Amino acid sequence: MKVAVLSFAHVHAAGYLRLLSRMPGVEVIGSDPDQDLAAPGEVRGRALADEVGVAYAPTYEEAFAWGPDAVIVCSENARHRPLVERAALHGVSVLCEKPLAASVADGEAMVEACRAAGVRLAVAFPVRFSPAYAAVKAAVASGEAGRVLAVSGANNGSMPNRARRWFAEPELSGGGALMDHTVHIADLLDDLFGDARPVEVYAQTNNLLHADEVAVETAGLVSVTYSDGAVATIDCSWSHPRSHHSWGGLELTVVGERATLEMDAFDQKVHGFDERRGRGTELPFGADLDELMLRAFLYGPEEGGIDVADGEGGLRTLRVVAAAYASAESGAPVAVG
Amino acid sequence: MPPLHIGMLGAGGIARAHLPGWLALGARVSVYTVDGSARKLAAEYAESGHAVTAADDLGGLLAGVTAVDICTPTPTHRELALAAVAAGRHVVCEKPLALTARDAEEIAAAAVASGVRLHPAHVVRYFPAYAALRTAVARGDLGELAVLRFTRGGARPQWAPWFGDPAQSGGVIMDLMIHDIDIARWLAGDVIRVHARTRGVEHATRTPAEVVTATAVLTHASGAVSHINGLWGLPDQRFRTTFRVAGADGLLHHDSTAVPGFRITAQGVRAANEGIPTSPMTESPFLAELRDFVASWRLGGPEPRVSTRDGVEAVRIAEAAVESSRTGRVIEIEEAAR
């Protein structure tokens, strides 16, 4: 199995390269020619490939000429589309970093290009591979939780622009925290709610966090109403302190008619304190969600396990985000387009 | 100051929470109810030598007391508060002050006209974790606040049927979430925009397993946003409150069940409801609240932590949330109304 990681713009590229290089039977190369928009000091291109210890293709032409069975697109959100279309042209399965695109128009074009070419388009939502989410899903799917009434979720992280500046540059990212962090929980609910679809979105945002540094929204609350009446309120803020020893997390509370469920996708950790560094420390011992996602993408889902999100699902979550931006702008609830 | 004589109206759950506080402050308490339950409560306390008696006549009671403490169902607050104010008595009133901002404003205006104090009993301001949060925020530890989250939930109240009737209690938003609505406003200032949704069975039929939950997004004049989440849940839903408040310079969070100071890990059987109540590790927040109110009755006494306006504004925001939940619209709160 030959896998190429296209662009190292996203912080996840290095992690994917490492995981793929450790998978038996997988050959991996990286390619990162478009470094024009990187900030000084961001480790990109061959330097990153060398650091991780994987082969490097200086151009995308060479990466595709190598004959990959699958590619993973890790470019800036606004640059997903050309790489996905290129993969479609070459007939190569593609896993695209989330969100699917920076605009619904791009997302639609990508889904259509892959459909027309008969190429599989998947979107990188690793949290759906969390065992905690599997437990939530099992309780809901079996009917034990009863009808789901409401969900409240938080996907808070620290502002990611120090690792990669483009995250807070709207022409590349499509926005700020609302674009970056609404989609993970929206994707879980897209899966959890089955046929129920998001119909209306209300959102309020501000940029009171890091106001002196970036112009995009850094905090936001998003309420999504689904076609079965369920309501989900999501805190998508970059409100996790940057000097904190962890990156943030993802929590969900599901209120059903017959059970109340809570999950924390990233708190399988031993917590402690590091005296030498004078800060808190943690030892994650939970499942590696990225690894589970990559395995499902490359080899298909495990027996009874969840599959990667497809392009249509990625497009639905992107439409929720687009409606959220329209609502934050108008101050009123907006129908999901 | 002459010895405190409190006219306690009502003898239900919140009266029982306030009563030990009044006694700790050295007050004599006369309890008045319309259903005879005052006698039972007074007898319980009199047995252990406390100065608690039952009063039969509201007019006579109002003539003799220092202040009244309204611990009755919400729909009766307005009439009782207006009577007490007319008799020239300070009023402590359980939250919500009234079911509508209009009624709350009427009571507040009457208190001003009579020159008496009106204290909305937003006791969460006296819960130590919330007080510590407020102190840190006021000191500027978190910088400018950006996004606040509050949750509050427990088993659906079954001890008094009026809670299950939104026409009487205002529902989960007005009765339960108003606590955190008040805290959000206390921390991040006035609220200009409200969006809310209520799900589940609002009007309880007294079958036990009925859940109602609501979510509200508040936008403050500062631009900060608050998420308030409330749950009247299943019979085994453990009472729990949480907050997470993030500002430009830091983050504070708390879970009432995470650090109880003391917990019972076994008691032989799985207790219905909460089982043995866990002992508070600090002074009763109800006592702290009542002491703060009483201190303001002295000439030149300090202003209490909760003002009359705080109680009115909490009702205004909660009423907007109920309206938003009912109509599906966003409710703007005009500056002139605040």
Coordinates of N, CA and C in Angstrom, one line a residue, chain A residues 72-226:
Chain A
I72 N -3.4 11.7 1.3 CA -4.0 12.4 2.4 C -3.6 13.9 2.2
V73 N -4.7 14.7 2.1 CA -4.5 16.1 1.8 C -4.5 16.9 3.1
C74 N -3.3 17.6 3.3 CA -3.1 18.4 4.5 C -2.8 19.8 4.2
S75 N -3.3 20.3 3.1 CA -3.0 21.7 2.8 C -3.9 22.7 3.6
E76 N -3.7 24.0 3.4 CA -4.6 24.9 4.1 C -6.0 24.7 3.6
N77 N -7.0 25.0 4.4 CA -8.4 24.7 4.1 C -8.8 25.2 2.7
A78 N -8.4 26.4 2.3 CA -8.7 26.9 1.0 C -8.0 26.3 -0.1
R79 N -7.0 25.5 0.2 CA -6.2 24.8 -0.8 C -6.5 23.3 -0.9
H80 N -7.5 22.8 -0.2 CA -7.9 21.4 -0.3 C -8.4 21.1 -1.7
R81 N -9.2 22.0 -2.3 CA -9.9 21.7 -3.5 C -8.9 21.3 -4.7
P82 N -7.9 22.1 -5.0 CA -7.1 21.7 -6.1 C -6.4 20.3 -5.9
L83 N -6.0 20.0 -4.7 CA -5.4 18.7 -4.4 C -6.3 17.5 -4.5
V84 N -7.6 17.7 -4.0 CA -8.6 16.7 -4.1 C -9.0 16.4 -5.6
E85 N -9.1 17.5 -6.3 CA -9.4 17.4 -7.7 C -8.3 16.7 -8.5
R86 N -7.1 17.0 -8.1 CA -6.0 16.3 -8.7 C -6.0 14.8 -8.4
A87 N -6.3 14.4 -7.2 CA -6.4 13.0 -6.8 C -7.5 12.4 -7.6
A88 N -8.7 13.1 -7.8 CA -9.8 12.5 -8.6 C -9.3 12.3 -10.0
L89 N -8.6 13.2 -10.5 CA -8.0 13.1 -11.9 C -7.2 11.9 -12.1
H90 N -6.4 11.6 -11.0 CA -5.5 10.4 -11.1 C -6.2 9.1 -10.6
G91 N -7.4 9.2 -10.2 CA -8.2 8.1 -9.7 C -7.7 7.5 -8.4
V92 N -7.2 8.4 -7.6 CA -6.6 7.9 -6.3 C -7.5 8.3 -5.1
S93 N -7.8 7.3 -4.3 CA -8.6 7.5 -3.0 C -8.0 8.7 -2.2
V94 N -8.8 9.5 -1.7 CA -8.3 10.7 -1.0 C -9.0 10.8 0.4
L95 N -8.1 11.1 1.4 CA -8.6 11.5 2.7 C -8.2 12.9 2.9
C96 N -9.2 13.8 3.1 CA -9.0 15.2 3.1 C -9.1 15.7 4.6
E97 N -8.1 16.5 5.0 CA -8.2 17.1 6.4 C -9.5 17.9 6.6
K98 N -9.9 18.0 7.8 CA -11.2 18.7 8.1 C -10.8 20.2 8.2
P99 N -11.8 21.1 8.1 CA -13.0 20.9 7.4 C -12.8 20.6 5.9
L100 N -13.8 20.1 5.3 CA -13.7 19.6 3.9 C -13.1 20.8 3.0
A101 N -13.6 22.0 3.2 CA -13.1 23.1 2.4 C -13.4 24.4 3.2
A102 N -12.9 25.5 2.6 CA -13.1 26.8 3.3 C -14.5 27.4 2.9
S103 N -15.1 26.8 1.8 CA -16.4 27.3 1.3 C -17.2 26.2 0.9
V104 N -18.5 26.3 1.0 CA -19.5 25.3 0.5 C -19.3 25.0 -1.0
A105 N -19.1 26.1 -1.7 CA -18.9 25.9 -3.2 C -17.7 25.0 -3.5
D106 N -16.6 25.2 -2.8 CA -15.4 24.4 -3.0 C -15.8 22.9 -2.6
G107 N -16.5 22.8 -1.5 CA -16.8 21.5 -1.0 C -17.7 20.7 -2.0
E108 N -18.7 21.4 -2.6 CA -19.6 20.8 -3.5 C -18.8 20.3 -4.8
A109 N -17.8 21.2 -5.2 CA -17.0 20.9 -6.4 C -16.2 19.6 -6.2
M110 N -15.6 19.6 -4.9 CA -14.8 18.4 -4.6 C -15.6 17.1 -4.6
V111 N -16.7 17.2 -3.9 CA -17.6 16.0 -3.9 C -18.0 15.5 -5.3
E112 N -18.3 16.5 -6.1 CA -18.8 16.2 -7.5 C -17.6 15.6 -8.3
A113 N -16.4 16.2 -8.1 CA -15.2 15.7 -8.9 C -14.9 14.3 -8.6
C114 N -15.0 14.0 -7.3 CA -14.7 12.6 -6.9 C -15.8 11.6 -7.3
R115 N -17.1 12.1 -7.2 CA -18.2 11.3 -7.6 C -18.0 10.9 -9.1
A116 N -17.8 12.0 -9.9 CA -17.7 11.8 -11.4 C -16.5 10.9 -11.7
A117 N -15.5 11.0 -11.0 CA -14.3 10.1 -11.3 C -14.4 8.8 -10.6
G118 N -15.4 8.5 -9.8 CA -15.5 7.2 -9.1 C -14.4 7.0 -8.1
V119 N -14.0 8.2 -7.5 CA -12.9 8.1 -6.5 C -13.5 8.3 -5.1
R120 N -13.0 7.5 -4.2 CA -13.5 7.7 -2.8 C -12.9 8.9 -2.2
L121 N -13.8 9.7 -1.6 CA -13.4 10.9 -0.9 C -13.8 10.7 0.6
A122 N -12.8 10.8 1.5 CA -13.1 10.7 2.9 C -12.6 12.0 3.6
V123 N -13.2 12.3 4.7 CA -12.8 13.5 5.5 C -12.3 13.1 6.9
A124 N -11.2 13.7 7.3 CA -10.5 13.3 8.5 C -11.1 13.8 9.8
F125 N -12.1 13.1 10.3 CA -12.7 13.3 11.5 C -12.4 12.2 12.5
P126 N -11.2 12.3 13.2 CA -10.8 11.1 14.0 C -11.6 10.9 15.2
V127 N -12.3 11.9 15.7 CA -13.0 11.7 17.0 C -14.1 10.6 16.9
R128 N -14.7 10.4 15.7 CA -15.7 9.4 15.6 C -15.1 8.0 15.8
F129 N -13.8 7.9 15.9 CA -13.1 6.6 16.2 C -12.9 6.4 17.7
S130 N -13.3 7.4 18.5 CA -13.1 7.4 20.0 C -13.9 6.3 20.6
P131 N -13.4 5.4 21.4 CA -14.2 4.4 22.1 C -15.3 5.0 22.9
A132 N -15.0 6.2 23.4 CA -16.0 6.9 24.2 C -17.2 7.2 23.3
Y133 N -17.0 7.7 22.1 CA -18.1 8.0 21.2 C -18.8 6.7 20.8
A134 N -18.0 5.6 20.6 CA -18.6 4.3 20.3 C -19.6 3.9 21.4
A135 N -19.3 4.2 22.7 CA -20.2 3.8 23.8 C -21.4 4.7 23.7
V136 N -21.3 6.0 23.4 CA -22.4 6.9 23.3 C -23.3 6.4 22.2
K137 N -22.7 6.1 21.1 CA -23.5 5.6 19.9 C -24.2 4.3 20.2
A138 N -23.6 3.4 20.9 CA -24.2 2.1 21.2 C -25.4 2.4 22.1
A139 N -25.3 3.3 23.1 CA -26.4 3.5 24.0 C -27.6 4.2 23.3
V140 N -27.3 5.0 22.3 CA -28.3 5.7 21.5 C -28.9 4.7 20.5
A141 N -28.1 4.0 19.8 CA -28.5 3.1 18.7 C -29.4 2.0 19.3
S142 N -29.0 1.5 20.5 CA -29.8 0.4 21.1 C -31.2 0.8 21.6
G143 N -31.3 2.2 21.7 CA -32.6 2.7 22.3 C -32.5 2.8 23.8
E144 N -31.4 2.4 24.4 CA -31.3 2.5 25.9 C -31.4 3.9 26.4
A145 N -30.9 4.8 25.6 CA -30.9 6.2 26.0 C -32.2 6.9 25.7
G146 N -33.1 6.2 25.0 CA -34.3 6.9 24.6 C -34.0 7.9 23.5
R147 N -35.1 8.6 23.1 CA -34.9 9.6 22.1 C -34.0 10.7 22.6
V148 N -33.1 11.1 21.7 CA -32.1 12.2 22.2 C -32.8 13.5 22.1
L149 N -32.8 14.2 23.2 CA -33.5 15.6 23.3 C -32.5 16.7 23.0
A150 N -31.4 16.6 23.6 CA -30.4 17.7 23.5 C -29.0 17.3 23.7
V151 N -28.1 18.0 23.1 CA -26.7 17.7 23.3 C -25.9 18.9 23.6
S152 N -25.0 18.9 24.5 CA -24.1 20.0 24.7 C -22.7 19.6 24.6
G153 N -21.9 20.3 23.8 CA -20.6 19.8 23.5 C -19.6 21.0 23.5
A154 N -18.4 20.6 23.8 CA -17.3 21.6 23.7 C -16.1 21.0 23.1
N155 N -15.6 21.7 22.1 CA -14.3 21.3 21.5 C -13.4 22.6 21.6
N156 N -12.7 22.7 22.7 CA -11.9 23.8 23.0 C -10.4 23.4 22.8
G157 N -9.7 24.3 22.1 CA -8.3 24.1 22.0 C -7.6 25.4 22.2
S158 N -6.3 25.4 22.2 CA -5.6 26.7 22.2 C -5.5 27.2 20.8
M159 N -5.3 28.5 20.6 CA -5.3 29.0 19.2 C -4.1 28.4 18.5
P160 N -4.3 27.8 17.3 CA -3.2 27.0 16.7 C -2.3 27.8 15.8
N161 N -2.3 29.2 15.9 CA -1.6 29.9 14.9 C -0.1 30.0 15.1
R162 N 0.4 29.6 16.3 CA 1.8 29.6 16.6 C 2.5 28.4 15.8
A163 N 1.8 27.3 15.8 CA 2.3 26.1 15.0 C 2.2 26.4 13.5
R164 N 1.0 26.9 13.1 CA 0.8 27.2 11.7 C -0.1 28.5 11.6
R165 N 0.6 29.5 11.1 CA 0.0 30.9 11.1 C -1.4 30.9 10.3
W166 N -1.5 30.1 9.3 CA -2.6 30.2 8.4 C -4.0 29.9 9.1
F167 N -4.0 29.2 10.2 CA -5.2 28.9 10.9 C -6.1 30.1 11.2
A168 N -5.4 31.2 11.4 CA -6.1 32.5 11.8 C -6.1 33.5 10.6
E169 N -5.8 33.0 9.4 CA -5.8 33.9 8.2 C -7.0 33.4 7.3
P170 N -8.1 34.2 7.4 CA -9.4 33.7 6.8 C -9.3 33.4 5.3
E171 N -8.5 34.0 4.6 CA -8.4 33.7 3.1 C -7.9 32.3 2.9
L172 N -7.1 31.8 3.9 CA -6.6 30.4 3.8 C -7.4 29.4 4.6
S173 N -8.0 29.9 5.8 CA -8.6 28.9 6.7 C -10.2 29.0 6.5
G174 N -10.7 30.1 6.0 CA -12.1 30.2 5.9 C -12.7 30.9 7.1
G175 N -11.9 31.1 8.1 CA -12.4 31.7 9.4 C -11.5 31.4 10.5
G176 N -12.1 31.5 11.7 CA -11.3 31.2 12.9 C -11.8 30.0 13.7
A177 N -12.1 30.1 15.0 CA -12.5 29.0 15.8 C -13.8 28.3 15.3
L178 N -14.7 29.1 14.8 CA -16.0 28.6 14.3 C -15.7 27.6 13.1
M179 N -14.8 27.9 12.2 CA -14.5 27.0 11.1 C -13.6 25.8 11.6
D180 N -12.7 26.1 12.5 CA -11.8 25.0 13.0 C -12.5 24.0 13.8
H181 N -13.3 24.4 14.8 CA -13.8 23.5 15.8 C -15.2 23.2 15.9
T182 N -16.1 23.7 15.0 CA -17.5 23.3 15.0 C -17.6 21.9 14.4
V183 N -16.8 21.6 13.4 CA -17.1 20.4 12.6 C -16.9 19.1 13.3
H184 N -16.0 19.0 14.2 CA -15.7 17.7 14.9 C -17.0 17.2 15.5
I185 N -17.6 18.1 16.4 CA -18.9 17.7 17.0 C -20.0 17.6 16.0
A186 N -20.0 18.5 15.1 CA -21.1 18.4 14.0 C -21.0 17.0 13.3
D187 N -19.8 16.5 13.1 CA -19.6 15.2 12.4 C -20.1 14.1 13.3
L188 N -19.8 14.2 14.6 CA -20.2 13.1 15.5 C -21.8 13.0 15.5
L189 N -22.4 14.2 15.5 CA -23.9 14.2 15.5 C -24.4 13.8 14.2
D190 N -23.7 14.1 13.1 CA -24.1 13.7 11.8 C -24.2 12.2 11.7
D191 N -23.3 11.5 12.4 CA -23.3 10.1 12.5 C -24.3 9.6 13.5
L192 N -24.3 10.2 14.7 CA -25.2 9.7 15.8 C -26.7 9.8 15.5
F193 N -27.0 10.9 14.8 CA -28.5 11.2 14.5 C -29.0 10.5 13.3
G194 N -28.2 9.7 12.6 CA -28.7 9.0 11.4 C -29.3 9.8 10.4
D195 N -30.6 9.6 10.2 CA -31.3 10.3 9.1 C -31.7 11.8 9.5
A196 N -31.7 12.1 10.8 CA -32.0 13.5 11.2 C -30.9 14.4 10.7
R197 N -31.3 15.5 10.1 CA -30.3 16.4 9.5 C -30.4 17.8 10.2
P198 N -29.3 18.5 10.2 CA -29.4 19.9 10.7 C -30.3 20.8 9.9
V199 N -31.2 21.5 10.5 CA -32.1 22.4 9.7 C -31.9 23.9 10.0
E200 N -31.4 24.2 11.2 CA -31.3 25.6 11.6 C -30.1 25.8 12.5
V201 N -29.4 26.9 12.4 CA -28.2 27.2 13.2 C -28.3 28.6 13.7
Y202 N -28.0 28.7 15.0 CA -27.8 30.0 15.6 C -26.4 30.1 16.2
A203 N -25.7 31.2 15.9 CA -24.3 31.3 16.4 C -24.0 32.7 16.8
Q204 N -23.2 32.8 17.9 CA -22.7 34.1 18.4 C -21.2 33.9 18.5
T205 N -20.4 34.9 18.1 CA -18.9 34.8 18.1 C -18.4 36.1 18.7
N206 N -17.1 36.0 19.1 CA -16.4 37.2 19.4 C -14.9 37.0 19.2
N207 N -14.1 38.0 19.2 CA -12.6 37.8 19.2 C -11.9 38.4 20.3
L208 N -12.6 38.3 21.5 CA -12.0 38.9 22.7 C -10.8 38.1 23.2
L209 N -10.6 36.9 22.8 CA -9.4 36.1 23.1 C -8.4 36.4 22.0
H210 N -7.2 36.8 22.3 CA -6.1 37.1 21.3 C -6.5 38.2 20.4
A211 N -7.3 39.2 20.9 CA -7.8 40.3 20.1 C -6.7 41.1 19.5
D212 N -5.6 41.2 20.2 CA -4.5 42.0 19.7 C -3.7 41.3 18.6
E213 N -4.0 40.0 18.4 CA -3.1 39.2 17.5 C -3.8 38.8 16.2
V214 N -5.1 38.5 16.3 CA -5.7 38.0 15.1 C -7.1 38.7 14.9
A215 N -7.6 38.8 13.7 CA -8.9 39.5 13.4 C -10.0 38.5 13.4
V216 N -9.7 37.2 13.2 CA -10.8 36.2 13.1 C -11.5 36.0 14.5
E217 N -12.7 35.3 14.5 CA -13.3 35.0 15.7 C -12.5 33.9 16.4
T218 N -12.4 34.1 17.8 CA -11.6 33.1 18.6 C -12.5 32.4 19.6
A219 N -13.8 32.9 19.7 CA -14.7 32.2 20.6 C -16.1 32.2 19.9
G220 N -16.8 31.1 20.1 CA -18.1 31.0 19.5 C -19.0 29.9 20.2
L221 N -20.3 30.2 20.2 CA -21.3 29.2 20.7 C -22.2 29.0 19.5
V222 N -22.5 27.8 19.2 CA -23.3 27.4 18.0 C -24.4 26.5 18.5
S223 N -25.7 26.9 18.2 CA -26.8 26.0 18.5 C -27.4 25.5 17.2
V224 N -27.5 24.1 17.1 CA -27.9 23.5 15.9 C -29.2 22.8 16.2
T225 N -30.3 23.0 15.4 CA -31.5 22.3 15.6 C -31.6 21.3 14.4
Y226 N -31.9 20.0 14.8 CA -32.0 18.9 13.8 C -33.5 18.7 13.4

